[in-house]
XYZ file of C-alpha atoms in Angstrom:
726
model
C -19.324 135.257 15.099
C -22.582 134.153 15.541
C -24.415 134.884 18.663
C -23.453 130.713 19.450
C -20.090 131.739 19.406
C -19.081 129.680 16.600
C -15.544 130.363 15.572
C -12.683 128.477 13.241
C -12.736 125.030 12.954
C -9.894 123.312 15.119
C -10.258 126.124 17.879
C -13.632 125.432 18.781
C -16.273 127.598 19.739
C -16.267 129.920 22.520
C -19.218 128.133 24.665
C -17.267 124.935 23.834
C -13.716 126.284 25.088
C -15.159 127.622 28.509
C -17.223 124.454 29.240
C -14.057 122.418 28.215
C -12.170 124.355 30.606
C -14.089 124.168 33.508
C -14.287 120.475 33.152
C -10.209 120.210 32.961
C -9.643 122.556 35.931
C -12.257 121.192 37.954
C -13.884 124.603 38.683
C -17.520 124.795 39.378
C -18.107 127.529 37.258
C -16.932 129.953 34.325
C -18.055 132.870 32.929
C -16.620 135.191 29.408
C -16.930 138.825 29.864
C -16.041 140.436 26.254
C -14.644 144.258 26.176
C -16.830 147.229 25.081
C -14.447 149.781 24.122
C -16.791 152.268 23.114
C -18.099 152.202 26.762
C -14.905 151.277 28.509
C -17.028 148.202 29.792
C -16.785 144.510 30.050
C -19.757 142.699 29.589
C -20.845 139.047 30.383
C -21.381 137.211 27.473
C -21.333 133.458 28.400
C -21.830 131.907 31.986
C -21.628 128.136 33.211
C -21.778 126.166 36.437
C -24.296 129.123 38.267
C -27.383 130.241 37.551
C -27.551 133.563 35.432
C -29.300 135.411 37.981
C -26.222 135.189 39.916
C -24.199 137.208 37.213
C -27.113 139.909 37.210
C -25.055 142.715 39.283
C -21.698 141.648 37.592
C -23.606 141.936 33.577
C -21.684 145.101 33.219
C -18.446 146.603 34.831
C -16.956 149.669 34.174
C -12.967 149.015 33.241
C -12.101 151.210 36.197
C -14.361 149.232 38.889
C -11.987 146.931 41.838
C -12.470 143.864 40.446
C -10.609 140.798 39.264
C -11.999 140.529 35.849
C -11.435 144.032 35.051
C -7.570 144.060 36.378
C -7.084 141.245 34.610
C -7.767 143.228 31.374
C -5.921 146.597 32.316
C -2.975 145.171 33.405
C -2.731 142.020 30.709
C -2.216 139.210 33.540
C -3.668 136.579 35.033
C -5.532 137.022 38.484
C -5.427 134.476 41.163
C -7.822 134.869 44.312
C -7.498 131.712 46.874
C -10.132 132.321 49.088
C -13.234 134.840 50.335
C -10.793 136.164 53.082
C -8.160 137.174 50.250
C -11.295 138.626 48.158
C -12.450 140.269 50.896
C -9.221 142.453 51.256
C -7.881 142.958 47.722
C -11.693 143.205 46.443
C -14.049 144.501 49.014
C -16.620 145.569 46.990
C -16.822 142.115 45.082
C -16.809 140.404 48.617
C -19.789 142.428 50.194
C -21.855 141.099 47.701
C -20.172 137.667 47.753
C -20.130 136.251 50.953
C -18.912 132.747 50.077
C -16.104 130.307 50.291
C -14.529 129.938 46.874
C -11.353 130.490 44.542
C -10.897 132.224 41.629
C -9.136 132.945 38.549
C -9.209 135.699 36.051
C -7.556 135.158 32.678
C -7.319 138.447 29.805
C -8.059 137.052 26.685
C -5.044 138.560 24.417
C -5.567 138.478 21.113
C -3.158 139.201 18.294
C -3.758 143.324 18.048
C -6.146 143.901 21.386
C -7.526 142.461 24.359
C -10.736 140.739 24.239
C -12.049 140.573 27.480
C -11.559 137.917 30.594
C -12.521 134.360 31.496
C -13.118 133.890 35.157
C -13.385 130.709 36.961
C -14.760 130.108 40.269
C -13.384 126.817 42.392
C -15.563 125.310 45.440
C -14.425 126.272 48.948
C -11.795 122.743 49.009
C -9.603 124.142 46.670
C -6.341 124.402 47.356
C -4.989 128.045 48.067
C -2.446 127.816 45.033
C -2.965 126.765 41.750
C -1.167 123.773 40.072
C 0.843 123.949 37.503
C -1.450 121.933 35.420
C -4.420 124.406 36.088
C -2.916 127.783 35.242
C -1.737 125.797 31.755
C -5.337 125.195 31.310
C -6.449 128.594 32.148
C -3.745 130.026 29.915
C -4.174 127.791 26.816
C -8.011 128.242 27.065
C -7.483 132.081 27.487
C -5.472 131.855 24.208
C -8.031 129.727 22.310
C -10.977 131.717 23.160
C -8.537 135.016 21.937
C -8.013 133.126 18.876
C -11.438 132.345 18.111
C -12.356 135.495 18.567
C -9.382 136.850 16.396
C -10.419 134.753 13.661
C -14.355 135.540 13.759
C -15.803 136.765 10.765
C -17.248 139.725 12.414
C -16.134 141.302 15.849
C -18.221 139.933 18.599
C -20.300 142.506 20.929
C -21.724 142.028 24.503
C -24.986 140.399 23.783
C -28.256 141.605 25.549
C -28.535 138.726 27.401
C -25.727 136.444 28.628
C -25.836 132.793 27.043
C -25.813 129.799 29.660
C -24.188 126.632 29.001
C -24.225 123.437 31.136
C -20.584 122.338 32.297
C -19.579 119.410 29.652
C -20.124 116.589 30.817
C -23.099 117.045 32.638
C -27.095 117.377 32.771
C -27.675 120.636 34.685
C -31.431 119.780 34.735
C -31.063 116.489 36.258
C -34.501 114.181 35.268
C -36.000 110.993 37.274
C -33.386 108.283 38.158
C -33.855 104.802 36.920
C -36.706 102.753 39.173
C -34.069 101.152 41.361
C -32.459 104.293 42.862
C -36.117 105.973 43.402
C -37.070 102.696 45.257
C -34.118 103.009 47.356
C -34.821 106.860 47.617
C -38.179 105.977 48.520
C -37.101 103.242 51.897
C -35.182 105.900 53.420
C -36.896 107.532 56.654
C -35.762 110.650 55.475
C -37.133 112.694 52.245
C -34.779 113.087 49.472
C -35.446 116.087 46.928
C -32.906 117.023 44.139
C -32.670 121.208 42.734
C -30.814 121.698 39.332
C -28.489 124.486 39.366
C -31.090 127.184 39.116
C -32.714 125.443 42.429
C -35.700 124.324 40.833
C -37.005 120.484 42.225
C -36.126 117.917 39.562
C -36.844 114.916 41.570
C -38.437 114.508 45.138
C -39.283 111.198 47.040
C -42.816 110.760 48.835
C -41.257 111.236 52.160
C -40.568 114.727 50.529
C -43.760 115.614 49.348
C -45.005 114.615 52.445
C -42.677 116.455 55.127
C -43.625 119.348 52.605
C -47.237 119.384 52.868
C -47.537 119.497 49.002
C -48.446 117.021 45.895
C -45.107 116.161 44.119
C -46.973 117.574 41.128
C -46.875 121.158 42.660
C -43.207 120.975 43.469
C -41.645 119.793 40.512
C -40.141 122.185 38.336
C -40.611 124.890 40.322
C -38.263 126.793 43.165
C -38.857 125.636 46.932
C -39.170 129.283 47.881
C -41.418 130.280 45.433
C -43.943 127.310 45.591
C -43.572 127.021 49.388
C -44.209 130.242 50.767
C -43.029 129.639 54.388
C -39.597 128.893 52.829
C -40.160 132.798 50.897
C -37.077 133.787 52.946
C -34.013 135.302 51.969
C -31.811 133.363 54.289
C -33.089 130.090 52.866
C -32.252 131.025 49.554
C -28.845 132.221 50.456
C -28.368 128.615 51.798
C -29.007 127.297 47.998
C -26.385 130.441 46.877
C -24.034 129.497 49.446
C -24.390 125.829 48.337
C -23.949 126.410 44.433
C -20.936 128.835 44.647
C -19.240 127.155 47.424
C -19.934 123.694 46.571
C -20.579 123.452 50.477
C -22.683 121.139 52.660
C -25.220 123.453 53.774
C -27.614 122.459 56.835
C -30.273 124.646 58.535
C -33.797 124.121 60.174
C -37.234 125.738 59.388
C -40.629 126.320 60.511
C -43.228 124.891 58.381
C -46.621 126.347 59.975
C -47.665 125.575 62.390
C -45.095 123.581 64.663
C -43.484 121.468 62.454
C -39.863 122.206 62.187
C -37.580 120.729 59.688
C -34.158 119.958 59.065
C -32.502 120.349 55.595
C -29.214 119.227 54.647
C -27.802 120.448 51.033
C -24.951 118.601 49.040
C -24.017 120.043 46.192
C -21.872 119.244 42.699
C -21.326 120.391 39.281
C -24.828 119.330 38.186
C -27.369 120.078 41.139
C -28.407 119.812 44.683
C -29.304 116.899 46.583
C -31.427 117.725 49.618
C -32.098 115.553 52.699
C -35.363 116.609 54.590
C -36.098 114.924 58.588
C -38.302 116.087 60.984
C -36.495 118.095 63.737
C -36.690 118.941 67.639
C -38.369 122.107 68.515
C -35.901 125.364 69.192
C -34.720 124.859 72.995
C -34.746 121.133 72.965
C -31.765 120.061 70.664
C -29.227 122.123 68.768
C -28.179 119.691 65.334
C -24.399 120.147 63.526
C -23.992 119.902 60.018
C -22.021 117.477 58.047
C -18.922 119.372 58.725
C -19.316 120.212 62.226
C -19.775 123.859 61.892
C -22.948 125.172 64.424
C -26.201 125.457 62.441
C -27.911 129.115 62.935
C -30.540 130.305 65.300
C -33.960 127.549 63.504
C -36.244 130.972 64.756
C -37.770 131.254 61.502
C -37.084 134.969 60.080
C -40.343 137.185 59.217
C -41.087 137.453 55.923
C -39.301 139.696 53.972
C -40.458 141.340 50.529
C -37.050 141.407 48.933
C -35.701 138.031 47.739
C -31.942 137.185 48.652
C -30.662 137.739 44.905
C -32.196 141.258 44.886
C -30.650 142.102 48.667
C -27.271 141.158 47.057
C -27.876 143.116 43.798
C -28.532 146.125 46.752
C -25.047 145.320 48.393
C -23.068 145.149 45.336
C -24.485 148.445 43.813
C -24.415 150.244 47.374
C -20.454 148.871 47.371
C -20.231 150.768 43.886
C -22.109 153.925 44.851
C -19.909 154.519 47.461
C -16.549 154.702 44.973
C -18.368 157.235 42.611
C -16.714 160.392 42.586
C -18.361 162.701 39.999
C -21.634 163.090 39.014
C -20.898 161.362 35.360
C -20.058 158.270 37.731
C -22.840 158.077 39.130
C -24.888 158.353 35.864
C -22.584 155.625 34.413
C -22.998 153.486 37.185
C -26.751 153.549 37.099
C -27.071 152.889 33.715
C -24.711 150.214 33.623
C -25.558 148.047 36.264
C -28.750 149.562 37.714
C -30.760 149.332 34.387
C -29.349 145.270 33.688
C -30.354 144.578 37.037
C -34.139 145.942 36.419
C -34.307 145.077 33.043
C -34.965 148.692 31.904
C -34.121 150.414 28.762
C -33.961 154.111 29.999
C -32.590 156.273 32.628
C -32.940 160.432 33.332
C -30.988 161.849 36.299
C -32.559 165.171 37.075
C -31.324 167.667 40.097
C -33.693 170.230 42.068
C -31.910 173.275 40.790
C -33.192 177.078 41.154
C -36.931 175.509 41.668
C -36.424 173.337 37.848
C -35.404 170.199 37.072
C -31.994 170.399 35.361
C -31.303 166.998 34.059
C -27.505 165.672 34.725
C -27.311 162.578 33.205
C -29.419 160.406 30.813
C -29.254 157.031 28.749
C -31.644 155.337 26.173
C -33.321 158.903 25.271
C -33.360 160.539 21.712
C -31.020 164.355 22.697
C -34.406 166.261 21.436
C -36.358 164.446 24.281
C -33.894 165.463 26.884
C -34.277 168.882 25.525
C -37.264 168.732 26.232
C -37.505 167.506 29.437
C -34.223 169.678 30.952
C -34.917 172.654 32.903
C -38.714 172.103 33.446
C -40.205 173.829 36.568
C -40.930 171.664 39.708
C -44.977 172.373 39.307
C -44.703 170.837 35.614
C -47.709 169.058 34.996
C -45.706 167.227 31.557
C -44.160 164.448 33.699
C -44.902 163.493 37.436
C -41.100 164.226 38.399
C -41.809 167.309 40.236
C -44.877 166.064 41.964
C -42.788 162.723 42.970
C -39.950 165.135 44.100
C -42.316 167.522 46.313
C -44.089 164.781 48.297
C -41.227 162.669 48.467
C -43.273 159.110 47.506
C -42.664 157.569 44.775
C -45.172 156.470 41.465
C -44.830 153.620 38.934
C -46.593 153.756 35.790
C -47.196 150.147 34.182
C -48.381 150.916 31.069
C -49.226 154.143 28.510
C -52.831 154.324 29.852
C -52.162 154.457 32.875
C -49.885 157.464 32.449
C -51.972 159.120 30.530
C -55.113 159.112 33.012
C -52.912 161.293 35.526
C -50.314 163.260 32.719
C -51.813 162.626 29.116
C -48.661 164.452 27.538
C -45.595 162.844 29.154
C -46.093 159.126 26.994
C -46.085 161.232 23.631
C -42.831 162.742 25.140
C -41.121 160.020 24.983
C -42.924 156.905 23.789
C -41.930 154.631 26.459
C -44.130 152.303 27.850
C -43.935 152.101 31.402
C -42.028 154.051 34.400
C -40.554 154.217 37.748
C -40.280 157.636 39.060
C -37.816 157.817 42.421
C -37.114 160.699 44.512
C -33.791 161.439 45.455
C -34.030 162.715 49.651
C -31.488 163.665 51.867
C -32.907 163.772 55.010
C -36.095 164.705 53.956
C -34.131 167.378 51.667
C -35.448 166.906 47.845
C -32.129 166.603 45.637
C -33.164 165.119 42.049
C -35.124 162.597 40.628
C -34.318 159.286 38.991
C -36.580 157.930 36.270
C -36.369 154.387 35.311
C -38.474 153.613 31.845
C -39.550 150.928 29.769
C -39.726 149.927 25.934
C -42.695 147.228 27.076
C -45.416 147.813 29.707
C -44.631 146.047 32.753
C -46.018 145.490 35.995
C -43.854 146.105 39.262
C -43.926 143.999 41.833
C -43.773 144.850 45.896
C -40.275 143.829 45.997
C -38.817 145.687 42.956
C -40.611 148.680 44.276
C -39.292 148.372 47.766
C -35.453 147.866 46.405
C -35.836 150.717 44.170
C -37.194 152.834 46.467
C -34.505 152.016 48.907
C -31.779 152.414 45.987
C -33.274 155.553 45.632
C -31.741 156.950 48.928
C -28.060 155.499 47.838
C -28.361 157.273 44.353
C -29.289 160.568 46.594
C -26.525 160.355 48.585
C -24.472 159.340 46.176
C -25.500 161.879 43.652
C -25.258 164.805 46.530
C -21.665 163.965 46.773
C -20.947 163.817 43.798
C -22.310 167.520 42.788
C -20.391 168.727 45.830
C -17.284 167.466 44.456
C -18.242 168.259 40.560
C -18.505 171.836 42.202
C -15.295 172.048 44.223
C -13.429 170.508 42.020
C -14.772 172.655 38.821
C -13.790 175.956 41.084
C -10.379 174.000 41.844
C -9.945 173.179 38.052
C -10.367 176.872 37.015
C -8.383 178.449 39.922
C -5.574 175.933 38.437
C -5.844 176.578 34.627
C -6.170 180.523 35.492
C -2.593 180.035 37.088
C -1.254 178.205 33.991
C -0.730 179.470 30.628
C -3.823 180.311 28.332
C -2.226 179.054 25.278
C 1.445 178.562 24.016
C 3.570 180.901 21.971
C 4.221 179.795 17.971
C 7.530 179.671 17.501
C 9.228 178.999 13.662
C 11.461 175.971 13.944
C 9.658 174.612 17.162
C 6.596 172.373 18.383
C 5.067 172.790 21.630
C 2.948 170.563 23.176
C 1.758 170.678 27.033
C -1.205 168.842 28.835
C -2.184 169.408 32.869
C -4.041 166.860 34.236
C -5.303 166.837 37.815
C -5.469 163.877 40.285
C -8.029 161.506 39.480
C -9.477 161.851 43.065
C -9.855 164.311 45.839
C -10.520 167.595 45.236
C -7.498 169.789 46.066
C -5.297 172.049 44.404
C -2.104 171.307 42.943
C 1.297 173.078 42.652
C 2.310 171.569 38.680
C 2.797 174.041 36.503
C 4.515 174.806 33.081
C 5.085 177.760 30.932
C 7.240 179.050 27.097
C 8.327 182.151 27.097
C 9.100 183.553 24.019
C 12.165 185.990 24.448
C 12.514 186.697 20.739
C 12.412 185.231 17.227
C 14.844 181.878 17.921
C 15.077 182.093 21.567
C 12.609 180.340 23.823
C 12.909 179.354 27.605
C 10.878 176.484 28.841
C 10.179 175.895 32.679
C 7.848 173.108 34.332
C 7.888 172.532 38.138
C 6.009 171.167 41.157
C 4.998 172.977 44.337
C 4.887 170.919 47.058
C 1.375 170.404 48.847
C -2.324 170.124 47.132
C -3.935 173.018 48.816
C -4.820 176.497 48.164
C -1.708 177.756 49.564
C 0.408 175.513 46.959
C -1.777 177.111 43.777
C -0.683 180.687 45.077
C 2.976 179.702 45.650
C 2.581 178.552 42.043
C 1.074 181.641 41.066
C 4.269 183.746 42.519
C 6.528 181.445 41.485
C 6.135 181.599 37.691
C 5.741 185.356 37.759
C 9.150 185.509 39.844
C 10.562 183.402 36.815
C 8.788 185.813 33.975
C 10.649 188.315 35.782
C 13.966 187.078 35.452
C 13.658 184.993 32.298
C 16.271 186.005 29.983
C 19.050 185.515 32.434
C 21.263 182.106 32.508
C 19.007 179.337 33.742
C 21.231 178.937 36.718
C 20.829 182.627 37.547
C 16.594 182.199 36.676
C 16.640 179.482 39.442
C 19.552 181.422 42.168
C 16.876 184.632 41.881
C 13.326 182.590 42.107
C 14.746 180.973 45.197
C 15.591 184.001 46.775
C 12.452 185.377 46.233
C 10.811 182.209 47.627
C 13.136 182.922 51.082
C 11.556 186.503 51.289
C 8.294 185.006 51.142
C 9.044 182.823 54.159
C 6.844 179.643 53.113
C 7.554 176.568 54.224
C 7.058 174.976 51.062
C 9.380 173.679 48.609
C 9.536 173.968 44.904
C 11.358 171.733 42.271
C 11.835 173.099 38.903
C 13.550 172.452 35.619
C 14.422 175.724 33.374
C 15.604 175.188 30.059
C 17.009 178.307 27.597
C 16.715 177.294 23.552
C 18.886 178.748 21.232
C 17.182 177.792 18.086
C 19.823 179.442 15.874
C 22.620 178.152 17.401
C 20.696 174.744 18.164
C 22.027 174.645 21.827
C 20.142 174.253 25.077
C 21.038 175.059 28.473
C 19.306 173.629 31.540
C 19.489 173.958 35.207
C 17.320 171.529 37.916
C 16.448 172.463 40.721
C 15.900 168.719 42.514
C 13.137 168.136 39.503
C 13.000 164.870 37.456
C 15.166 164.827 34.673
C 14.069 165.177 30.786
C 13.159 162.538 28.222
C 15.416 163.573 25.431
C 15.622 161.579 21.624
C 17.617 162.532 18.947
C 16.728 161.012 15.451
C 18.836 158.177 14.491
C 19.719 157.515 17.932
C 18.062 155.737 21.305
C 15.758 157.640 23.327
C 17.671 158.286 27.084
C 16.806 159.765 30.327
C 19.232 163.203 29.938
C 21.893 162.902 32.658
C 21.762 166.453 34.819
C 23.503 167.348 37.730
C 20.413 168.652 39.884
C 20.715 171.115 42.399
C 18.723 171.406 45.447
C 14.569 172.108 45.733
C 13.584 175.872 45.691
C 13.210 177.410 49.158
C 16.025 174.739 51.219
C 18.385 177.444 51.355
C 18.759 181.392 50.249
C 22.432 181.263 48.821
C 22.382 178.032 46.193
C 23.876 177.861 43.030
C 22.387 175.511 40.376
C 24.605 173.597 37.962
C 24.379 174.553 34.513
C 23.911 171.146 31.462
C 24.692 172.235 27.532
C 22.718 170.012 24.872
C 23.079 170.070 21.212
C 19.760 170.219 19.628
C 19.758 168.493 16.143
C 16.664 168.990 13.765
C 13.986 166.417 14.915
C 14.951 166.389 18.845
C 12.491 165.883 21.087
C 12.712 167.037 24.609
C 9.757 165.889 27.317
C 9.592 167.737 30.571
C 7.433 166.175 32.982
C 6.687 166.090 36.987
C 6.660 163.257 39.275
C 3.052 162.356 38.981
C 4.184 160.915 35.656
C 6.589 158.891 37.438
C 5.617 157.924 40.955
C 3.613 155.047 40.707
C 3.095 152.960 44.251
C 5.253 149.801 44.557
C 7.210 150.505 41.543
C 9.904 152.226 41.039
C 10.631 155.382 39.459
C 13.651 155.208 37.962
C 12.355 152.150 35.777
C 9.507 153.716 35.315
C 11.178 156.918 33.711
C 13.732 154.483 31.393
C 10.703 152.825 30.039
C 8.940 156.281 28.975
C 12.485 156.911 27.356
C 12.193 153.511 25.247
C 8.163 155.062 24.587
C 9.557 158.242 23.710
C 11.774 156.764 21.117
C 9.339 154.224 19.682
C 6.858 156.750 19.042
C 8.740 159.957 18.112
C 7.472 160.612 14.718
C 4.028 161.011 16.463
C 1.943 163.768 16.297
C 3.183 165.859 20.426
C -0.253 165.735 21.573
C -0.818 161.795 20.550
C 2.599 161.328 22.120
C 1.790 162.945 25.323
C -1.309 160.434 25.449
C 0.894 157.671 24.832
C 3.225 158.287 27.444
C 0.791 158.924 29.928
C -1.140 155.999 29.308
C 2.064 153.885 29.420
C 2.303 154.396 33.093
C -1.119 154.985 34.154
C -3.363 152.849 31.917
C -6.242 152.665 33.790
C -6.407 156.659 34.270
C -6.526 156.737 37.907
C -3.487 158.710 38.313
C -2.416 159.649 42.178
C -1.146 162.928 41.755
C -1.097 165.679 39.312
C 0.912 165.124 36.151
C 2.160 168.154 33.913
C 3.883 167.279 31.185
C 5.954 169.964 28.201
C 7.086 168.659 24.809
C 9.553 170.472 22.558
C 10.332 169.228 19.260
C 12.562 171.323 16.874
C 12.001 171.449 13.371
C 13.873 169.111 10.361
C 17.313 171.618 9.295
C 15.607 171.868 5.763
C 12.483 173.102 6.971
C 13.792 176.009 9.511
C 16.194 177.375 6.498
C 13.193 177.166 4.120
C 11.256 178.656 6.818
C 13.786 181.828 7.066
C 13.718 182.610 3.381
C 12.413 185.860 2.510
C 9.323 186.342 0.576
C 9.412 187.971 -2.683
C 8.457 191.508 -2.986
C 5.574 190.683 -5.443
C 4.320 187.216 -4.677
C 2.023 185.270 -7.082
C -1.739 185.016 -6.592
C -3.049 181.480 -7.343
């Protein structure tokens, strides 16, 4: 597919389909995001109906981000958000950076063999809360057309460096001077008339408007009011414009034109731009006006001039909300690389942390590994780069060109080959925790508002990085303890293939109590066990180790006796925690398995030539409920190629879903992929239940597969006394 989104004849280009869909559904704007599978992100490819700058905070989004477009891709469904209030309830991060009234729909682009991304549509605030059947039909049909175009493209599409802006079909986004009769009509009105395109540029104004704004028309045409008129350079004014563009609501406000001229603005938006009416307003305190919808105007007292524009402020809000959701250091690095770099046009990133008097690089993007190896571990007083000095002083440094950098640090430009840099200290209550370096491939002058926003952003990154480092340290400690209590390796058993996996919960730093084990008694006898100790703390992990020891001590007895004796050990320990456990005895010679369960989820079973099933067991109570308890035993014949899947409840307990139905679905998945290697099969089973990888509980899995009968027989044939050497 070319960079214009060309596609096979009869399908229509991506641009055409998106613009046509916006027109047919009455949407005010549309976007297409393409999936970047390598980086597991969605990237903005095409936008129409709103300025490109409004899409900057969402140019790249990790698939794990809680947004409508990512949910549409992950879950393969159309996501409808009826109002800004619903957006605040379901997607608070998105609502924080889009405080406007609108409705939206996100439809996945499902191709023949993969998902290509998402189409996002926005409607004005006046749209009903429910989409009509006709609208939904247009949305799903358009998503299919775009997916078909991407399926049949000559080359796989990639996320462009710069998204394309296209006008809404049937409209002229730039507008232009109206016919003379209309111009004469506007000139005769007592108030001023002004027209803005969707980018906020003035495309027409009357002589009265120019007089009220105290500027010649030639100086205003083609400019944005808040850029060409200093007294309108206020984030609040720009936000009124954004409200009109996104919500399509009429907006009214009062602004002071120095020294004492109060002007009343009324904005009336549509799909092609904004018509503004300007008139004189009474001084504050004498009278209050109301806009057309009857909503009371805000205080007309002007806000002091601010360095940052509204666009930057909303970017900062969006990034701040995103940083609060990062957990590990890798999450912070990915977020800065995917969202901060594009927002400020940067090409490279280095995040370093102060560690024992040195700058230890914790993440990077856009640099060769050789450069990173040279920079990693530099002392804080290094003269090679400004990073140490910036961290020690707490004052950010900006270098617009290699010449400017070389005057103070002669070797720095030669190390990386970059052309401009922003060195931002990461401080927590005055304590240095690291340094964030943004770099550029071309010389760049940093404006005052960019410096202010980057400095503010550094504080947010510092908080997130410090929190993430603590999380990683605690998580590594917990994971190390967990792994120390689990088997370091699985035995090699002729005639039996074994695979296991333990996954800690994707959130939280507590230690889980899930465990598994395989005990090789002799050449043809194996014991397999899986269990789950109640709780997620050190006590649960300690009890898990004691339970494993008790099971090892009684291995070789029948499964019911192993569970009964382990239950008595728990009684002696006088613990308040309960344990679920599934114990399996495998006799490979007789091709028999004996199972006993203490309140544990039943295993999945697949025999060649037969449907996979959820094995029906008669479970006994959990270990630790009572001392004198017996555990029923279930027998099972193991034909060649039989697969038995043992797992803990973290695999099937999904909030809002029925665990029994999930287990049944996993059985079907097991049958459909019975010929796959066991490690790949574990991946498929986990992905079926948790496609986004954000499982809420620990997961342990243990897969056992008997070899075909012919393979077992061959493995037991004695070797000749004098084997030939090939």
